[in-house]
mmCIF file with all atom_site columns, C-alpha atoms in Angstrom:
data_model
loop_
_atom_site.group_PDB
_atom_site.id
_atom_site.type_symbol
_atom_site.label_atom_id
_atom_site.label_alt_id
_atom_site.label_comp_id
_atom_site.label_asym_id
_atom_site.label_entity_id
_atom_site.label_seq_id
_atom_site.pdbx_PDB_ins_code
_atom_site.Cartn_x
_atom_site.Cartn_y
_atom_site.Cartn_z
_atom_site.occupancy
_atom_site.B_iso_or_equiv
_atom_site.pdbx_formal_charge
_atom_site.auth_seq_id
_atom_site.auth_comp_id
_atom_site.auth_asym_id
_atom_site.auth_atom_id
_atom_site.pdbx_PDB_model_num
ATOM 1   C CA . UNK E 1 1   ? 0.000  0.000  0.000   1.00 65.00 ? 61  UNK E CA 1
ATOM 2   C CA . UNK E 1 2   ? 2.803  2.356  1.035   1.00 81.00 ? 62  UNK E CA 1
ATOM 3   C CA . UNK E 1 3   ? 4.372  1.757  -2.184  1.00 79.00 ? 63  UNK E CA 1
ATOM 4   C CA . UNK E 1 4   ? 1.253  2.753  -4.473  1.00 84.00 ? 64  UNK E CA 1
ATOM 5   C CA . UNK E 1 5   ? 0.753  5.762  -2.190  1.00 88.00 ? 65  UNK E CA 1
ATOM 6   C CA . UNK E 1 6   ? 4.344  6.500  -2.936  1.00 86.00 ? 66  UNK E CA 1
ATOM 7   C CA . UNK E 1 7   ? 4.039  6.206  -6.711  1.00 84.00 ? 67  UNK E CA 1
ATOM 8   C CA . UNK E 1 8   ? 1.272  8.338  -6.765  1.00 89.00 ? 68  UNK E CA 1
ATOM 9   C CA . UNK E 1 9   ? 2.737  10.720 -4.617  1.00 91.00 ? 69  UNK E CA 1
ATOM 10  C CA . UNK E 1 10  ? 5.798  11.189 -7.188  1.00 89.00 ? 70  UNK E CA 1
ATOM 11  C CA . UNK E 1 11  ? 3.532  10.880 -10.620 1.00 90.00 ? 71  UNK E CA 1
ATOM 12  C CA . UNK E 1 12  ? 1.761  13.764 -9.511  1.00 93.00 ? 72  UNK E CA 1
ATOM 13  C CA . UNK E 1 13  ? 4.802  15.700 -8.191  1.00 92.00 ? 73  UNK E CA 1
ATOM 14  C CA . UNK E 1 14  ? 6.638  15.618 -11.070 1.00 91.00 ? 74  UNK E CA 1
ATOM 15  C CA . UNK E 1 15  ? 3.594  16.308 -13.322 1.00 92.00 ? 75  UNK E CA 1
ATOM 16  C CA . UNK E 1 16  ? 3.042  19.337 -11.530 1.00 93.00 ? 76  UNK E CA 1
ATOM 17  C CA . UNK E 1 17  ? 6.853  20.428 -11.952 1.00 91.00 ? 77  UNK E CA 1
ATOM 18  C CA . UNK E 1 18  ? 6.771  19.216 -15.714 1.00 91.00 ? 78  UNK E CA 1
ATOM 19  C CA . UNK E 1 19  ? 3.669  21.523 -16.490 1.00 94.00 ? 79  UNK E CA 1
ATOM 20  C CA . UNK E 1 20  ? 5.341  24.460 -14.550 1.00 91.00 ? 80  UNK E CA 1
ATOM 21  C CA . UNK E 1 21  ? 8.599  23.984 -16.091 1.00 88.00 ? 81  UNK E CA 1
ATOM 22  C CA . UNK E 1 22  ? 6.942  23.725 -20.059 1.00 90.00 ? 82  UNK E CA 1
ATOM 23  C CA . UNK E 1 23  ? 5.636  27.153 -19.189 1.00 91.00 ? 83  UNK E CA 1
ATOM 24  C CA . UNK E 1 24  ? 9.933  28.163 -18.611 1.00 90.00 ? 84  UNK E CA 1
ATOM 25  C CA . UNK E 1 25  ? 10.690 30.960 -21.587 1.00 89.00 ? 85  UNK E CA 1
ATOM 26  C CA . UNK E 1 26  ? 14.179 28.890 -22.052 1.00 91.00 ? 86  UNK E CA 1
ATOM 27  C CA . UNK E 1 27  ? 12.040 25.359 -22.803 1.00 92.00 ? 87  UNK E CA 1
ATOM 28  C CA . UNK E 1 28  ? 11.980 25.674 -26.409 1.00 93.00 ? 88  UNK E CA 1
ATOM 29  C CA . UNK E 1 29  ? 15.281 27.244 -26.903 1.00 92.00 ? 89  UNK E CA 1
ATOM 30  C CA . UNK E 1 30  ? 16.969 24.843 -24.777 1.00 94.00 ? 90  UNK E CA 1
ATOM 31  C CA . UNK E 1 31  ? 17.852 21.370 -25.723 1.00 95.00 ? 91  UNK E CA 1
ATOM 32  C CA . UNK E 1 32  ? 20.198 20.482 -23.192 1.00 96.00 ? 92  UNK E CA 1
ATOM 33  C CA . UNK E 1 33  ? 17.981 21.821 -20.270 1.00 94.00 ? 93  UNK E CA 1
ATOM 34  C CA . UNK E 1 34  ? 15.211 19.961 -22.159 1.00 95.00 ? 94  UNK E CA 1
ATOM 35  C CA . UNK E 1 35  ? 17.532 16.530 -21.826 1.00 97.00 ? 95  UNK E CA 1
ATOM 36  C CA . UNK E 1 36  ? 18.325 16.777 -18.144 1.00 97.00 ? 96  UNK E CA 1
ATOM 37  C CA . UNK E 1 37  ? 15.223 17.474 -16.797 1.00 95.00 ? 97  UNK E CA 1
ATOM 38  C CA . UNK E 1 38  ? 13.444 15.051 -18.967 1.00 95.00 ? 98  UNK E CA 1
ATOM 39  C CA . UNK E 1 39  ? 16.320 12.623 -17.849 1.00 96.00 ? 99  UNK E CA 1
ATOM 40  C CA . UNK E 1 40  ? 16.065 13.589 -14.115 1.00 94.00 ? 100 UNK E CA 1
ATOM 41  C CA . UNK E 1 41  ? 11.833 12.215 -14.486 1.00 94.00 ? 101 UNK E CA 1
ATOM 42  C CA . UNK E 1 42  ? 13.056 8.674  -14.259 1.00 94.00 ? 102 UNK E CA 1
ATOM 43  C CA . UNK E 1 43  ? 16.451 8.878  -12.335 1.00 94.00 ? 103 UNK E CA 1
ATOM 44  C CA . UNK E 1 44  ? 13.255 10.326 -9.544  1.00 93.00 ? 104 UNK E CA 1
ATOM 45  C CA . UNK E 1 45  ? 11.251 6.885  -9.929  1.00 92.00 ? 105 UNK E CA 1
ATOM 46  C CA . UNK E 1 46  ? 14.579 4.747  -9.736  1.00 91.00 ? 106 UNK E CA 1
ATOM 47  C CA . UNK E 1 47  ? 15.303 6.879  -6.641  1.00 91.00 ? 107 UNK E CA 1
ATOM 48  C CA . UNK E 1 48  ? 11.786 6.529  -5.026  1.00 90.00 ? 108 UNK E CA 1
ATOM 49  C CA . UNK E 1 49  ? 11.854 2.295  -6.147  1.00 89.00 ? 109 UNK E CA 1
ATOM 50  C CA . UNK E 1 50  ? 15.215 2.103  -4.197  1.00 89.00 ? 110 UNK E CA 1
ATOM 51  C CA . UNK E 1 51  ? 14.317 3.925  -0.993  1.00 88.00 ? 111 UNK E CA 1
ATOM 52  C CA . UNK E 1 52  ? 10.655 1.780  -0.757  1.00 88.00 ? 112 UNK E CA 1
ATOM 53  C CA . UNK E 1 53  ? 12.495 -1.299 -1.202  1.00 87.00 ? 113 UNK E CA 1
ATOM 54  C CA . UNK E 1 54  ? 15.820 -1.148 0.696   1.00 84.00 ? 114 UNK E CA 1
ATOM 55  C CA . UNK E 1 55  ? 16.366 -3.569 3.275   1.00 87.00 ? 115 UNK E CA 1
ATOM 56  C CA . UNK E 1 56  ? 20.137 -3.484 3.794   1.00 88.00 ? 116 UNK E CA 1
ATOM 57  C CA . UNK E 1 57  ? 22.212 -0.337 3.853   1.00 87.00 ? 117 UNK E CA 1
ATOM 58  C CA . UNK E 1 58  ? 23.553 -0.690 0.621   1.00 89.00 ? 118 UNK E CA 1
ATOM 59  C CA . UNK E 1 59  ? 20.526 -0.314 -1.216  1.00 89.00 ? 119 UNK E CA 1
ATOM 60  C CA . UNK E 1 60  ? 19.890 2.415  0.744   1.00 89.00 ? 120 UNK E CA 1
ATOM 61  C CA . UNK E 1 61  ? 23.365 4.040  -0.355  1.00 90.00 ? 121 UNK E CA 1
ATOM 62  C CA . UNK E 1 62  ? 22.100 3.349  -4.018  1.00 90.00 ? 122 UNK E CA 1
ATOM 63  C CA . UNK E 1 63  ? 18.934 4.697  -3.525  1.00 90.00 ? 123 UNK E CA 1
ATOM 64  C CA . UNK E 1 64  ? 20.686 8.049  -1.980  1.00 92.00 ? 124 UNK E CA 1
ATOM 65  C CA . UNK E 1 65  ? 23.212 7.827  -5.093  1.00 94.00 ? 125 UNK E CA 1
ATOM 66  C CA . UNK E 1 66  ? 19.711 7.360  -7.157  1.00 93.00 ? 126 UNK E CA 1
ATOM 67  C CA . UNK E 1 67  ? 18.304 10.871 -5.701  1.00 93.00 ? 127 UNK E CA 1
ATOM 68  C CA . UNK E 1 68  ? 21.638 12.575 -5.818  1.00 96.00 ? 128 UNK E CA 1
ATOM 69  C CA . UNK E 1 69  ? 21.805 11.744 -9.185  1.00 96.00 ? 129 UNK E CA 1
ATOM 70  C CA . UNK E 1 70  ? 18.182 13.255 -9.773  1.00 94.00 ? 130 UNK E CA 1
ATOM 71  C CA . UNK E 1 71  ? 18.862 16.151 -8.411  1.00 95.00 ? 131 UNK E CA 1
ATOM 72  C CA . UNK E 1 72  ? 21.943 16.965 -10.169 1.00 97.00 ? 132 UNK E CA 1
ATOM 73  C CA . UNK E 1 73  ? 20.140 16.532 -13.283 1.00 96.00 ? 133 UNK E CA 1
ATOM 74  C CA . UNK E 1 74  ? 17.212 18.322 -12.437 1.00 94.00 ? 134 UNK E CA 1
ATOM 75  C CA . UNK E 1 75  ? 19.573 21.364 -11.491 1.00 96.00 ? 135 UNK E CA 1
ATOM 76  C CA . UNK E 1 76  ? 21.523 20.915 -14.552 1.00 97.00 ? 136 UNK E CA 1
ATOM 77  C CA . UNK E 1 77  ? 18.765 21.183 -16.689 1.00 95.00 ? 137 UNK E CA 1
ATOM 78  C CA . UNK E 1 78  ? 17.283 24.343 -14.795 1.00 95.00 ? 138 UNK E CA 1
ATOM 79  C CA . UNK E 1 79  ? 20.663 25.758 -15.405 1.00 96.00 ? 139 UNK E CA 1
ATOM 80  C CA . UNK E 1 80  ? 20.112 25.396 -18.885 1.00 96.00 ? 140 UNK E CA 1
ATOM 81  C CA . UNK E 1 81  ? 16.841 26.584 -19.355 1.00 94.00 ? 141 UNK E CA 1
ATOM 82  C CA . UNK E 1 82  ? 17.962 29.385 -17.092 1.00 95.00 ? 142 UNK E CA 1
ATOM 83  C CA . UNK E 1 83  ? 21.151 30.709 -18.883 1.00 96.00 ? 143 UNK E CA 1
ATOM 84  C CA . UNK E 1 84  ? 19.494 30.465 -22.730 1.00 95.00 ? 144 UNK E CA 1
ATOM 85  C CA . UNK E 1 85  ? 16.775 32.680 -21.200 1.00 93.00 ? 145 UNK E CA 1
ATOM 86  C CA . UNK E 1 86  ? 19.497 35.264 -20.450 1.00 93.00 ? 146 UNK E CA 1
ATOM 87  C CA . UNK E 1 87  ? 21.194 34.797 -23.153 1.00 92.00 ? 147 UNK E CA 1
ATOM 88  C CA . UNK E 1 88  ? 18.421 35.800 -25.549 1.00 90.00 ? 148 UNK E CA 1
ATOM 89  C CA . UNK E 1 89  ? 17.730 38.582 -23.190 1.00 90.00 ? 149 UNK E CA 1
ATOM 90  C CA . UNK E 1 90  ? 20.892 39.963 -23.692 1.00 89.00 ? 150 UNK E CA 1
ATOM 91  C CA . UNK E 1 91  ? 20.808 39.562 -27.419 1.00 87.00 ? 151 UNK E CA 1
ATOM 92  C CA . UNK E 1 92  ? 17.399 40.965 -27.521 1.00 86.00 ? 152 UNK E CA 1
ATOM 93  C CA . UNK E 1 93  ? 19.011 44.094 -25.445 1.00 84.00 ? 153 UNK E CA 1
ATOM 94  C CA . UNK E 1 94  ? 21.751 44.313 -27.753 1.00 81.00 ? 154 UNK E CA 1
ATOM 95  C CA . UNK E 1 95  ? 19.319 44.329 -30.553 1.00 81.00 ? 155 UNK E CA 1
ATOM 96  C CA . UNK E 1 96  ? 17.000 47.163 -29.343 1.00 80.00 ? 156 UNK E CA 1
ATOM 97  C CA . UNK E 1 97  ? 20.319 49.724 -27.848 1.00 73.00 ? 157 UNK E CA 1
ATOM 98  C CA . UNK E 1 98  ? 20.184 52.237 -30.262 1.00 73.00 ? 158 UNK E CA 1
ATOM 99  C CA . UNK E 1 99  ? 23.673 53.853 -31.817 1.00 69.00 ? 159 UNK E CA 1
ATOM 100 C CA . UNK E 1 100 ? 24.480 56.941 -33.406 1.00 64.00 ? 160 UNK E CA 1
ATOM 101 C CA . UNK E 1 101 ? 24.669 56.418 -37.080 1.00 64.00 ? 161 UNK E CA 1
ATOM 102 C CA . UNK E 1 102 ? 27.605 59.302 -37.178 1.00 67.00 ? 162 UNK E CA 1
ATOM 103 C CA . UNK E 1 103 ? 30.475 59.164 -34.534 1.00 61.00 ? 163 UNK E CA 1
ATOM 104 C CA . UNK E 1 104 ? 31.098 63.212 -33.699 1.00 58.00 ? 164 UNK E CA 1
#
């Protein structure tokens, strides 16, 4: 039972990340950040499995090595999405500066 309540628990967490992080300005520009947080979806189940079903401390050393592993590529991927956004912000700045034509 605990297990099922678990899985649900994490479908519908990282549904509700998913949809908030499609709505990110850097998601379409962004394949890398794209990769790692799509990759960091299942890394979070394999994580969750391992932690429900350790009995001896070394699954429970795979299942933190599991979560570390999730969150590194959840941050990763935010990193991404974050520094493409600022990126094209500073191109789009760059874009609207306006020059003088004629140095004096």
């Amino acid at each position: 039972m605990s297990s099922t309540l678990i899985a649900s628990v994490l479908i519908l967490s990282l549904s509700a990340v998913h949809w908030r992080l499609r709505r990110h300005a850097g998601w379409m520009a962004s394949p890398r950040g794209r990769f790692f947080v799509m990759l960091s979806y299942p890394l979070a189940a394999l994580a969750a499995y391992w932690m429900c079903s350790a009995a001896t401390s070394l699954e429970w050393a795979l299942a933190g090595g599991w979560a570390m592993a999730w969150i590194s590529s959840t941050l990763v991927g935010l990193g991404a999405l974050k520094r493409v956004s600022a990126e094209h912000a500073a191109r789009a700045v760059a874009l609207e500066t306006i020059t003088p034509a004629v140095s004096r």
